[in-house]
mmCIF file of C-alpha atoms and ligand atoms in Angstrom:
data_model
loop_
_atom_site.group_PDB
_atom_site.id
_atom_site.type_symbol
_atom_site.label_atom_id
_atom_site.label_comp_id
_atom_site.label_asym_id
_atom_site.label_seq_id
_atom_site.Cartn_x
_atom_site.Cartn_y
_atom_site.Cartn_z
ATOM 1 C CA MET V 245 0.004 0.031 -0.011
ATOM 2 C CA ASN V 246 1.164 3.499 -0.775
ATOM 3 C CA VAL V 247 0.543 6.525 1.216
ATOM 4 C CA LYS V 248 -0.458 9.766 -0.523
ATOM 5 C CA ILE V 249 -1.199 13.380 0.462
ATOM 6 C CA LYS V 250 -4.891 13.816 -0.840
ATOM 7 C CA GLY V 251 -5.457 17.423 0.376
ATOM 8 C CA THR V 252 -3.810 20.294 2.347
ATOM 9 C CA GLY V 253 -5.187 23.308 4.257
ATOM 10 C CA SER V 254 -3.759 26.085 6.323
ATOM 11 C CA ALA V 255 -4.919 28.976 8.624
ATOM 12 C CA VAL V 256 -3.214 31.960 10.236
ATOM 13 C CA PRO V 257 -4.492 34.564 12.661
ATOM 14 C CA LYS V 258 -5.988 37.694 11.136
ATOM 15 C CA LYS V 259 -3.542 40.049 12.943
ATOM 16 C CA CYS V 260 -0.293 40.469 11.035
ATOM 17 C CA VAL V 261 2.511 42.218 12.912
ATOM 18 C CA THR V 262 5.325 43.770 10.977
ATOM 19 C CA ASN V 263 9.057 44.197 12.018
ATOM 20 C CA ASP V 264 8.202 47.997 12.238
ATOM 21 C CA ASP V 265 5.248 47.202 14.547
ATOM 22 C CA LEU V 266 7.564 45.282 16.861
ATOM 23 C CA SER V 267 10.102 48.162 16.730
ATOM 24 C CA MET V 268 7.522 50.306 18.376
ATOM 25 C CA LEU V 269 7.162 47.748 21.327
ATOM 26 C CA MET V 270 10.794 46.814 21.759
ATOM 27 C CA ASP V 271 14.398 47.763 20.915
ATOM 28 C CA THR V 272 14.623 46.174 17.532
ATOM 29 C CA SER V 273 14.512 47.053 13.861
ATOM 30 C CA ASP V 274 13.246 45.977 10.663
ATOM 31 C CA GLU V 275 16.906 46.057 9.355
ATOM 32 C CA TRP V 276 18.165 43.648 12.183
ATOM 33 C CA ILE V 277 15.455 41.138 11.805
ATOM 34 C CA ARG V 278 15.170 41.023 8.057
ATOM 35 C CA SER V 279 19.050 40.785 7.514
ATOM 36 C CA ARG V 280 19.478 38.056 10.078
ATOM 37 C CA THR V 281 16.437 36.066 9.341
ATOM 38 C CA GLY V 282 14.553 37.060 6.355
ATOM 39 C CA ILE V 283 11.476 37.613 8.399
ATOM 40 C CA GLU V 284 9.347 40.616 7.646
ATOM 41 C CA SER V 285 6.123 39.976 9.472
ATOM 42 C CA ARG V 286 4.325 37.288 11.465
ATOM 43 C CA HIS V 287 0.677 36.509 12.325
ATOM 44 C CA LEU V 288 -0.221 36.595 16.096
ATOM 45 C CA ALA V 289 -3.234 35.078 17.686
ATOM 46 C CA VAL V 290 -5.705 37.597 19.324
ATOM 47 C CA GLU V 291 -9.160 35.839 18.950
ATOM 48 C CA GLU V 292 -7.744 32.581 17.550
ATOM 49 C CA THR V 293 -6.501 29.663 19.628
ATOM 50 C CA THR V 294 -4.399 26.632 18.622
ATOM 51 C CA THR V 295 -7.591 24.596 18.357
ATOM 52 C CA SER V 296 -9.448 27.014 16.255
ATOM 53 C CA LEU V 297 -6.468 27.379 13.879
ATOM 54 C CA ALA V 298 -6.063 23.621 13.702
ATOM 55 C CA THR V 299 -9.840 23.131 13.020
ATOM 56 C CA GLU V 300 -9.836 25.731 10.263
ATOM 57 C CA ALA V 301 -6.640 24.073 8.558
ATOM 58 C CA ALA V 302 -8.347 20.616 9.050
ATOM 59 C CA LYS V 303 -11.676 21.767 7.408
ATOM 60 C CA ARG V 304 -9.759 23.124 4.432
ATOM 61 C CA ALA V 305 -7.573 19.960 4.041
ATOM 62 C CA LEU V 306 -10.725 17.725 4.108
ATOM 63 C CA ALA V 307 -12.430 19.959 1.548
ATOM 64 C CA ASP V 308 -9.347 19.934 -0.672
ATOM 65 C CA ALA V 309 -9.187 16.051 -0.283
ATOM 66 C CA GLY V 310 -12.719 15.614 -1.094
ATOM 67 C CA ILE V 311 -13.541 13.524 1.930
ATOM 68 C CA THR V 312 -15.772 14.077 4.996
ATOM 69 C CA ALA V 313 -14.661 14.076 8.659
ATOM 70 C CA ASP V 314 -16.700 10.931 9.029
ATOM 71 C CA GLU V 315 -14.274 9.087 6.755
ATOM 72 C CA LEU V 316 -11.249 9.850 8.936
ATOM 73 C CA ASP V 317 -9.732 6.907 10.870
ATOM 74 C CA LEU V 318 -6.806 8.809 12.477
ATOM 75 C CA ILE V 319 -6.073 12.335 13.613
ATOM 76 C CA ILE V 320 -2.490 13.237 14.610
ATOM 77 C CA ALA V 321 -1.748 16.554 15.853
ATOM 78 C CA ALA V 322 1.765 17.996 16.292
ATOM 79 C CA THR V 323 2.099 20.859 18.585
ATOM 80 C CA VAL V 324 4.151 22.198 21.479
ATOM 81 C CA THR V 325 1.393 24.760 22.300
ATOM 82 C CA PRO V 326 -1.951 22.906 22.654
ATOM 83 C CA ASP V 327 -4.608 25.084 24.476
ATOM 84 C CA ARG V 328 -4.943 22.386 27.283
ATOM 85 C CA PHE V 329 -2.988 19.660 28.993
ATOM 86 C CA LEU V 330 -6.041 17.646 28.593
ATOM 87 C CA PRO V 331 -7.881 16.904 26.341
ATOM 88 C CA ASN V 332 -5.320 16.770 23.587
ATOM 89 C CA LEU V 333 -5.479 18.979 20.587
ATOM 90 C CA ALA V 334 -6.305 16.130 18.239
ATOM 91 C CA CYS V 335 -9.402 15.175 20.325
ATOM 92 C CA GLU V 336 -10.535 18.850 20.357
ATOM 93 C CA VAL V 337 -10.251 18.924 16.510
ATOM 94 C CA GLN V 338 -11.994 15.649 16.371
ATOM 95 C CA ARG V 339 -14.885 17.260 18.353
ATOM 96 C CA GLU V 340 -14.946 20.351 16.215
ATOM 97 C CA ILE V 341 -15.080 18.673 12.896
ATOM 98 C CA GLY V 342 -17.342 15.721 13.945
ATOM 99 C CA ALA V 343 -14.820 12.950 13.019
ATOM 100 C CA GLN V 344 -16.507 10.418 15.163
ATOM 101 C CA HIS V 345 -14.725 7.405 13.965
ATOM 102 C CA ALA V 346 -11.152 8.623 14.247
ATOM 103 C CA VAL V 347 -8.540 7.871 16.782
ATOM 104 C CA ALA V 348 -6.907 10.940 17.914
ATOM 105 C CA PHE V 349 -3.645 11.863 19.681
ATOM 106 C CA ASP V 350 -0.949 14.409 19.804
ATOM 107 C CA ILE V 351 2.802 14.299 19.316
ATOM 108 C CA ASN V 352 5.435 16.713 20.418
ATOM 109 C CA ALA V 353 8.629 16.876 18.265
ATOM 110 C CA ALA V 354 8.698 20.655 17.957
ATOM 111 C CA CYS V 355 9.501 21.933 14.456
ATOM 112 C CA SER V 356 9.894 18.292 13.254
ATOM 113 C CA GLY V 357 6.488 17.469 14.613
ATOM 114 C CA PHE V 358 4.540 17.438 11.364
ATOM 115 C CA LEU V 359 7.141 15.207 9.673
ATOM 116 C CA PHE V 360 7.022 12.816 12.674
ATOM 117 C CA GLY V 361 3.139 12.973 12.537
ATOM 118 C CA LEU V 362 3.227 12.045 8.885
ATOM 119 C CA GLY V 363 5.668 9.324 9.380
ATOM 120 C CA THR V 364 3.514 7.846 12.194
ATOM 121 C CA ALA V 365 0.314 8.031 10.306
ATOM 122 C CA ALA V 366 2.074 6.297 7.190
ATOM 123 C CA MET V 367 2.928 3.334 9.409
ATOM 124 C CA TYR V 368 -0.787 2.873 10.261
ATOM 125 C CA LEU V 369 -1.708 3.325 6.470
ATOM 126 C CA THR V 370 0.859 1.067 4.865
ATOM 127 C CA ASN V 371 0.136 -1.598 7.213
ATOM 128 C CA GLY V 372 -3.589 -1.629 6.385
ATOM 129 C CA VAL V 373 -4.658 -0.608 9.944
ATOM 130 C CA TYR V 374 -6.385 2.622 8.692
ATOM 131 C CA GLN V 375 -7.404 4.102 5.402
ATOM 132 C CA ASN V 376 -7.551 7.904 5.870
ATOM 133 C CA ALA V 377 -5.568 10.148 8.360
ATOM 134 C CA LEU V 378 -5.473 13.866 9.067
ATOM 135 C CA VAL V 379 -2.109 15.190 10.181
ATOM 136 C CA ILE V 380 -1.956 18.626 11.650
ATOM 137 C CA GLY V 381 0.760 20.933 12.660
ATOM 138 C CA ALA V 382 -0.513 23.867 14.827
ATOM 139 C CA GLU V 383 0.797 26.357 17.198
ATOM 140 C CA THR V 384 0.267 29.618 19.075
ATOM 141 C CA LEU V 385 3.811 30.115 19.886
ATOM 142 C CA SER V 386 3.187 33.682 20.933
ATOM 143 C CA LYS V 387 1.928 32.387 24.224
ATOM 144 C CA ILE V 388 5.342 30.854 25.216
ATOM 145 C CA MET V 389 7.587 33.779 24.146
ATOM 146 C CA ASP V 390 8.992 36.175 26.460
ATOM 147 C CA TRP V 391 7.945 39.540 24.936
ATOM 148 C CA ASN V 392 10.882 41.330 26.796
ATOM 149 C CA ASP V 393 13.379 38.974 25.049
ATOM 150 C CA ARG V 394 13.979 40.502 21.669
ATOM 151 C CA SER V 395 16.332 37.730 20.656
ATOM 152 C CA THR V 396 13.607 35.147 20.570
ATOM 153 C CA CYS V 397 10.116 36.789 20.223
ATOM 154 C CA VAL V 398 10.842 38.439 16.887
ATOM 155 C CA LEU V 399 11.415 34.996 15.276
ATOM 156 C CA PHE V 400 8.048 33.251 15.825
ATOM 157 C CA GLY V 401 4.406 33.360 14.723
ATOM 158 C CA ASP V 402 1.121 31.566 15.126
ATOM 159 C CA GLY V 403 -0.650 29.335 12.553
ATOM 160 C CA ALA V 404 -1.708 25.864 11.650
ATOM 161 C CA GLY V 405 -1.417 23.532 8.601
ATOM 162 C CA ALA V 406 -2.931 20.216 7.911
ATOM 163 C CA ALA V 407 -2.892 17.361 5.366
ATOM 164 C CA VAL V 408 -5.231 14.418 4.591
ATOM 165 C CA VAL V 409 -3.323 11.253 3.761
ATOM 166 C CA SER V 410 -4.708 8.067 2.355
ATOM 167 C CA ALA V 411 -3.634 4.475 1.540
ATOM 168 C CA GLU V 412 -3.780 3.934 -2.102
ATOM 169 C CA GLN V 413 -2.930 1.256 -4.613
ATOM 170 C CA GLU V 414 -1.632 3.948 -7.025
ATOM 171 C CA LYS V 415 2.026 4.320 -7.195
ATOM 172 C CA GLY V 416 3.904 7.273 -5.675
ATOM 173 C CA GLY V 417 3.199 9.019 -2.350
ATOM 174 C CA ILE V 418 5.895 8.692 0.490
ATOM 175 C CA LEU V 419 8.936 7.171 -0.991
ATOM 176 C CA SER V 420 11.244 7.407 1.951
ATOM 177 C CA MET V 421 11.820 8.893 5.408
ATOM 178 C CA VAL V 422 14.625 9.507 7.743
ATOM 179 C CA GLN V 423 14.345 10.677 11.174
ATOM 180 C CA GLY V 424 16.802 11.666 14.076
ATOM 181 C CA SER V 425 16.951 12.935 17.680
ATOM 182 C CA ASP V 426 19.557 13.984 20.040
ATOM 183 C CA GLY V 427 18.405 14.802 23.467
ATOM 184 C CA ALA V 428 21.895 15.450 24.701
ATOM 185 C CA ARG V 429 21.890 18.795 22.920
ATOM 186 C CA GLY V 430 18.243 19.556 23.875
ATOM 187 C CA MET V 431 18.854 22.487 26.033
ATOM 188 C CA VAL V 432 19.915 24.663 23.160
ATOM 189 C CA LEU V 433 16.219 25.369 22.451
ATOM 190 C CA ASN V 434 13.948 24.949 25.427
ATOM 191 C CA CYS V 435 10.874 25.955 27.364
ATOM 192 C CA ASP V 436 10.154 24.569 30.900
ATOM 193 C CA ASN V 437 6.653 23.209 31.873
ATOM 194 C CA ARG V 438 5.214 23.712 35.328
ATOM 195 C CA PRO V 439 7.512 22.562 38.089
ATOM 196 C CA VAL V 440 6.626 19.741 40.367
ATOM 197 C CA ASN V 441 4.244 21.189 42.991
ATOM 198 C CA ASN V 442 2.334 19.035 45.573
ATOM 199 C CA PRO V 443 1.769 18.833 49.269
ATOM 200 C CA TYR V 444 5.358 17.675 49.759
ATOM 201 C CA ILE V 445 7.233 20.236 47.611
ATOM 202 C CA LYS V 446 6.226 23.850 46.988
ATOM 203 C CA ASN V 447 7.370 25.614 43.992
ATOM 204 C CA ASP V 448 6.462 29.227 43.252
ATOM 205 C CA THR V 449 8.643 29.495 39.998
ATOM 206 C CA ALA V 450 7.312 31.913 37.537
ATOM 207 C CA LEU V 451 6.048 30.817 34.098
ATOM 208 C CA ALA V 452 8.866 29.863 31.866
ATOM 209 C CA TYR V 453 9.349 30.963 28.283
ATOM 210 C CA VAL V 454 11.329 29.781 25.196
ATOM 211 C CA SER V 455 15.071 30.183 25.505
ATOM 212 C CA MET V 456 17.469 29.587 22.773
ATOM 213 C CA ASP V 457 21.191 29.493 21.919
ATOM 214 C CA GLY V 458 20.676 30.823 18.366
ATOM 215 C CA GLN V 459 24.095 30.096 17.194
ATOM 216 C CA ALA V 460 24.123 26.564 18.361
ATOM 217 C CA VAL V 461 20.656 25.978 16.665
ATOM 218 C CA TYR V 462 22.044 27.515 13.392
ATOM 219 C CA LYS V 463 25.112 25.381 13.431
ATOM 220 C CA PHE V 464 22.845 22.165 14.187
ATOM 221 C CA ALA V 465 20.586 22.996 11.317
ATOM 222 C CA VAL V 466 23.139 23.873 8.594
ATOM 223 C CA ARG V 467 24.911 20.525 9.087
ATOM 224 C CA THR V 468 22.072 18.154 9.928
ATOM 225 C CA VAL V 469 19.434 19.253 7.368
ATOM 226 C CA PRO V 470 21.462 18.711 4.330
ATOM 227 C CA GLU V 471 22.652 15.362 5.656
ATOM 228 C CA SER V 472 19.239 14.052 6.456
ATOM 229 C CA ILE V 473 17.922 15.207 2.973
ATOM 230 C CA GLU V 474 20.689 13.358 1.236
ATOM 231 C CA ALA V 475 20.104 10.274 3.247
ATOM 232 C CA ALA V 476 16.328 10.352 2.513
ATOM 233 C CA VAL V 477 16.810 10.974 -1.189
ATOM 234 C CA LYS V 478 19.361 8.125 -1.462
ATOM 235 C CA LYS V 479 16.932 5.859 0.362
ATOM 236 C CA ALA V 480 14.242 6.701 -2.166
ATOM 237 C CA GLY V 481 16.726 5.637 -4.943
ATOM 238 C CA LEU V 482 16.902 9.131 -6.337
ATOM 239 C CA THR V 483 19.654 11.812 -6.798
ATOM 240 C CA ILE V 484 19.404 15.381 -5.363
ATOM 241 C CA GLU V 485 18.899 16.631 -8.913
ATOM 242 C CA ASP V 486 15.756 14.441 -9.293
ATOM 243 C CA ILE V 487 13.946 16.614 -6.577
ATOM 244 C CA ASP V 488 11.695 19.386 -7.852
ATOM 245 C CA LEU V 489 10.982 21.086 -4.579
ATOM 246 C CA PHE V 490 12.501 21.188 -1.158
ATOM 247 C CA VAL V 491 9.896 22.234 1.516
ATOM 248 C CA LEU V 492 11.857 23.066 4.477
ATOM 249 C CA HIS V 493 10.977 24.162 8.098
ATOM 250 C CA GLN V 494 10.877 27.990 7.950
ATOM 251 C CA ALA V 495 13.137 29.030 10.772
ATOM 252 C CA ASN V 496 15.522 31.304 8.951
ATOM 253 C CA TYR V 497 16.315 32.302 5.441
ATOM 254 C CA ARG V 498 20.058 32.060 5.879
ATOM 255 C CA ILE V 499 19.666 28.523 7.035
ATOM 256 C CA ILE V 500 17.686 27.558 3.849
ATOM 257 C CA GLU V 501 20.261 29.355 1.635
ATOM 258 C CA SER V 502 22.974 27.411 3.266
ATOM 259 C CA VAL V 503 21.065 24.003 2.709
ATOM 260 C CA ALA V 504 20.665 24.799 -0.881
ATOM 261 C CA LYS V 505 24.234 25.738 -1.235
ATOM 262 C CA ARG V 506 25.442 22.390 0.346
ATOM 263 C CA LEU V 507 23.226 20.603 -1.785
ATOM 264 C CA HIS V 508 24.257 22.411 -4.925
ATOM 265 C CA GLN V 509 20.581 23.323 -5.818
ATOM 266 C CA PRO V 510 19.136 26.666 -6.857
ATOM 267 C CA MET V 511 17.176 28.778 -4.443
ATOM 268 C CA GLU V 512 14.169 28.430 -6.959
ATOM 269 C CA LYS V 513 13.709 24.879 -5.582
ATOM 270 C CA PHE V 514 13.282 26.187 -2.040
ATOM 271 C CA PRO V 515 10.068 28.032 -1.771
ATOM 272 C CA THR V 516 9.663 30.149 1.381
ATOM 273 C CA ASN V 517 6.985 31.953 3.288
ATOM 274 C CA LEU V 518 8.898 32.890 6.377
ATOM 275 C CA GLN V 519 8.972 36.529 5.073
ATOM 276 C CA GLU V 520 5.278 36.745 6.017
ATOM 277 C CA PHE V 521 4.832 34.161 8.720
ATOM 278 C CA GLY V 522 8.018 33.806 10.600
ATOM 279 C CA ASN V 523 8.836 30.481 12.308
ATOM 280 C CA ILE V 524 5.708 28.552 13.347
ATOM 281 C CA SER V 525 7.416 25.271 14.495
ATOM 282 C CA ALA V 526 5.255 22.293 13.661
ATOM 283 C CA ALA V 527 2.956 24.301 11.444
ATOM 284 C CA SER V 528 5.658 25.629 9.211
ATOM 285 C CA VAL V 529 6.066 22.668 6.896
ATOM 286 C CA PRO V 530 2.311 21.999 6.277
ATOM 287 C CA ILE V 531 1.576 25.788 5.838
ATOM 288 C CA LEU V 532 4.262 26.105 3.188
ATOM 289 C CA LEU V 533 3.139 22.791 1.490
ATOM 290 C CA ASP V 534 -0.368 24.236 1.186
ATOM 291 C CA ASN V 535 0.964 27.665 -0.068
ATOM 292 C CA VAL V 536 3.180 25.898 -2.675
ATOM 293 C CA LYS V 537 0.266 23.803 -3.865
ATOM 294 C CA ASN V 538 -1.953 26.746 -4.198
ATOM 295 C CA ARG V 539 0.632 28.792 -6.045
ATOM 296 C CA GLY V 540 0.476 25.763 -8.707
ATOM 297 C CA MET V 541 4.011 24.730 -7.961
ATOM 298 C CA ILE V 542 3.230 21.003 -7.560
ATOM 299 C CA ARG V 543 2.019 18.663 -10.375
ATOM 300 C CA THR V 544 1.361 15.002 -10.603
ATOM 301 C CA GLY V 545 4.580 13.271 -10.491
ATOM 302 C CA SER V 546 6.482 16.163 -8.840
ATOM 303 C CA ARG V 547 9.214 14.980 -6.469
ATOM 304 C CA ILE V 548 9.105 16.838 -3.070
ATOM 305 C CA VAL V 549 11.394 16.751 -0.067
ATOM 306 C CA LEU V 550 9.751 17.806 3.286
ATOM 307 C CA ALA V 551 12.331 18.588 5.924
ATOM 308 C CA GLY V 552 11.698 19.564 9.626
ATOM 309 C CA PHE V 553 14.342 20.272 12.383
ATOM 310 C CA GLY V 554 14.232 21.763 15.783
ATOM 311 C CA ALA V 555 13.933 21.421 19.556
ATOM 312 C CA GLY V 556 14.681 18.093 21.012
ATOM 313 C CA LEU V 557 16.868 18.215 19.099
ATOM 314 C CA THR V 558 14.876 16.439 16.381
ATOM 315 C CA TRP V 559 15.068 16.346 12.559
ATOM 316 C CA GLY V 560 13.321 14.514 9.714
ATOM 317 C CA ALA V 561 13.277 14.450 6.003
ATOM 318 C CA MET V 562 10.737 12.722 3.720
ATOM 319 C CA VAL V 563 10.686 12.185 -0.111
ATOM 320 C CA LEU V 564 7.318 12.252 -1.800
ATOM 321 C CA GLU V 565 6.147 11.694 -5.297
ATOM 322 C CA TRP V 566 2.930 13.581 -5.876
HETATM 323 N N1 LIG L 842 16.893 43.384 17.535
HETATM 324 C C1 LIG L 842 18.085 43.937 17.536
HETATM 325 N N2 LIG L 842 19.024 43.494 18.155
HETATM 326 C C2 LIG L 842 19.040 42.242 18.699
HETATM 327 C C3 LIG L 842 17.893 41.422 18.588
HETATM 328 C C4 LIG L 842 16.690 42.150 17.950
HETATM 329 N N3 LIG L 842 15.669 41.455 17.803
HETATM 330 N N4 LIG L 842 18.103 40.265 19.013
HETATM 331 C C5 LIG L 842 19.430 40.273 19.538
HETATM 332 N N5 LIG L 842 19.867 41.354 19.210
HETATM 333 C C6 LIG L 842 21.352 41.850 19.547
HETATM 334 C C7 LIG L 842 22.055 41.079 20.735
HETATM 335 O O1 LIG L 842 21.597 41.601 21.875
HETATM 336 C C8 LIG L 842 23.325 41.217 20.372
HETATM 337 O O2 LIG L 842 23.843 42.525 20.859
HETATM 338 P P1 LIG L 842 25.343 42.672 21.401
HETATM 339 O O3 LIG L 842 26.273 42.233 20.429
HETATM 340 O O4 LIG L 842 25.317 44.091 21.763
HETATM 341 O O5 LIG L 842 25.285 41.707 22.554
HETATM 342 C C9 LIG L 842 23.535 41.224 18.780
HETATM 343 O O6 LIG L 842 22.141 41.540 18.374
HETATM 344 C C10 LIG L 842 23.775 39.876 18.193
HETATM 345 O O7 LIG L 842 23.033 38.919 18.913
HETATM 346 P P2 LIG L 842 23.246 37.305 18.399
HETATM 347 O O8 LIG L 842 22.350 36.529 19.254
HETATM 348 O O9 LIG L 842 24.704 36.960 18.489
HETATM 349 O O10 LIG L 842 22.704 37.365 16.974
HETATM 350 P P3 LIG L 842 23.057 36.488 15.755
HETATM 351 O O11 LIG L 842 23.811 37.186 14.765
HETATM 352 O O12 LIG L 842 23.599 35.166 16.245
HETATM 353 O O13 LIG L 842 21.608 36.294 15.114
HETATM 354 C C11 LIG L 842 19.756 34.646 15.337
HETATM 355 C C12 LIG L 842 20.688 35.678 16.018
HETATM 356 C C13 LIG L 842 19.155 35.268 14.117
HETATM 357 C C14 LIG L 842 18.706 34.068 16.285
HETATM 358 C C15 LIG L 842 20.809 33.557 14.768
HETATM 359 O O14 LIG L 842 21.571 33.077 15.684
HETATM 360 C C16 LIG L 842 20.095 32.463 13.891
HETATM 361 O O15 LIG L 842 19.636 32.710 12.830
HETATM 362 N N6 LIG L 842 19.890 31.323 14.607
HETATM 363 C C17 LIG L 842 19.230 30.171 14.141
HETATM 364 C C18 LIG L 842 18.410 29.777 15.136
HETATM 365 C C19 LIG L 842 16.849 29.936 14.586
HETATM 366 O O16 LIG L 842 16.458 30.288 13.498
HETATM 367 N N7 LIG L 842 16.042 29.624 15.512
HETATM 368 C C20 LIG L 842 14.608 29.530 15.260
HETATM 369 C C21 LIG L 842 14.187 28.538 16.110
HETATM 370 S S1 LIG L 842 14.827 27.017 16.090
HETATM 371 C C22 LIG L 842 14.149 26.298 14.988
HETATM 372 O O17 LIG L 842 13.062 26.460 14.357
HETATM 373 C C23 LIG L 842 15.007 25.220 14.364
#
């Protein structure tokens, strides 16, 4: 059985905040942010929640795939910013779209989350356990940012992307996948949860926010991403030149340029949307995939690499034939 993406969808909050808007709130500038990251604006949730964005993206992906929520067997939501500890985001989306027959659970692999979700769904589909799955990447990262820390808060945004994947006899779909993790380097990008607090230990620690060693993350990304892409392409029995599009996690334009250079591929094969949306962690890859599809850049037979990388550390690359 092959696993194919049948539909995609995305949603971002209404409020668009430019670099100039941020420079009114903190000591930063459009020039600093743009020259180091390529980011020009980001969308921040005001009325929206992770659940509402995920639900909107899911509805659009279902409509694009031409299937109803009733036909879904599985929902996997990748997020580091669910609205609640309980219930999980996938169950909240299940309720909102009425996918009564689906099994629903979340995974957390930060910016690699959508890739890991897609890989997990593919295991169920190739083995004949389920027929149709919905994989979502959704975040409201703005709620875990320290808005007094200009070195992190300017980089991130909010939004959601989703894909409907189905088991098919037809050739193509997911050709290969590689994944990796390195918990030993995990603290270079972290955000603490609530501390232990019970009748035997009192903890009044203030809420924690995202903290990052930007240069360490940069070095990790520019080395690991091309390596994982090369490994996935080789596993698919293809060469880098056979790939039409590289849909990478949208952390930083300079990281993407460096990956393109290391793979000896033109930037035209590396679509980006970080200029408008910034870094949306697990939502980056599915939103960009949806944008690229809507821009008419994907045709039947197109060979596409999806690549995610981020906190954990985690990384993953997948080769698809559309
Ligand atoms: N505006 C103005 N000045 C700033 C800002 C800001 N928003 N943020 C930091 N600065 C200042 C710092 O205070 C510092 O000033 P100083 O020299 O007087 O101390 C100076 O700019 C340089 O700071 P650095 O942190 O050294 O800046 P650097 O050139 O390394 O750029 C950046 C930071 C853009 C984060 C870079 O390290 C990078 O691209 N890292 C990749 C990490 C990344 O993209 N992370 C995204 C999340 S992870 C993921 O999704 C995989």
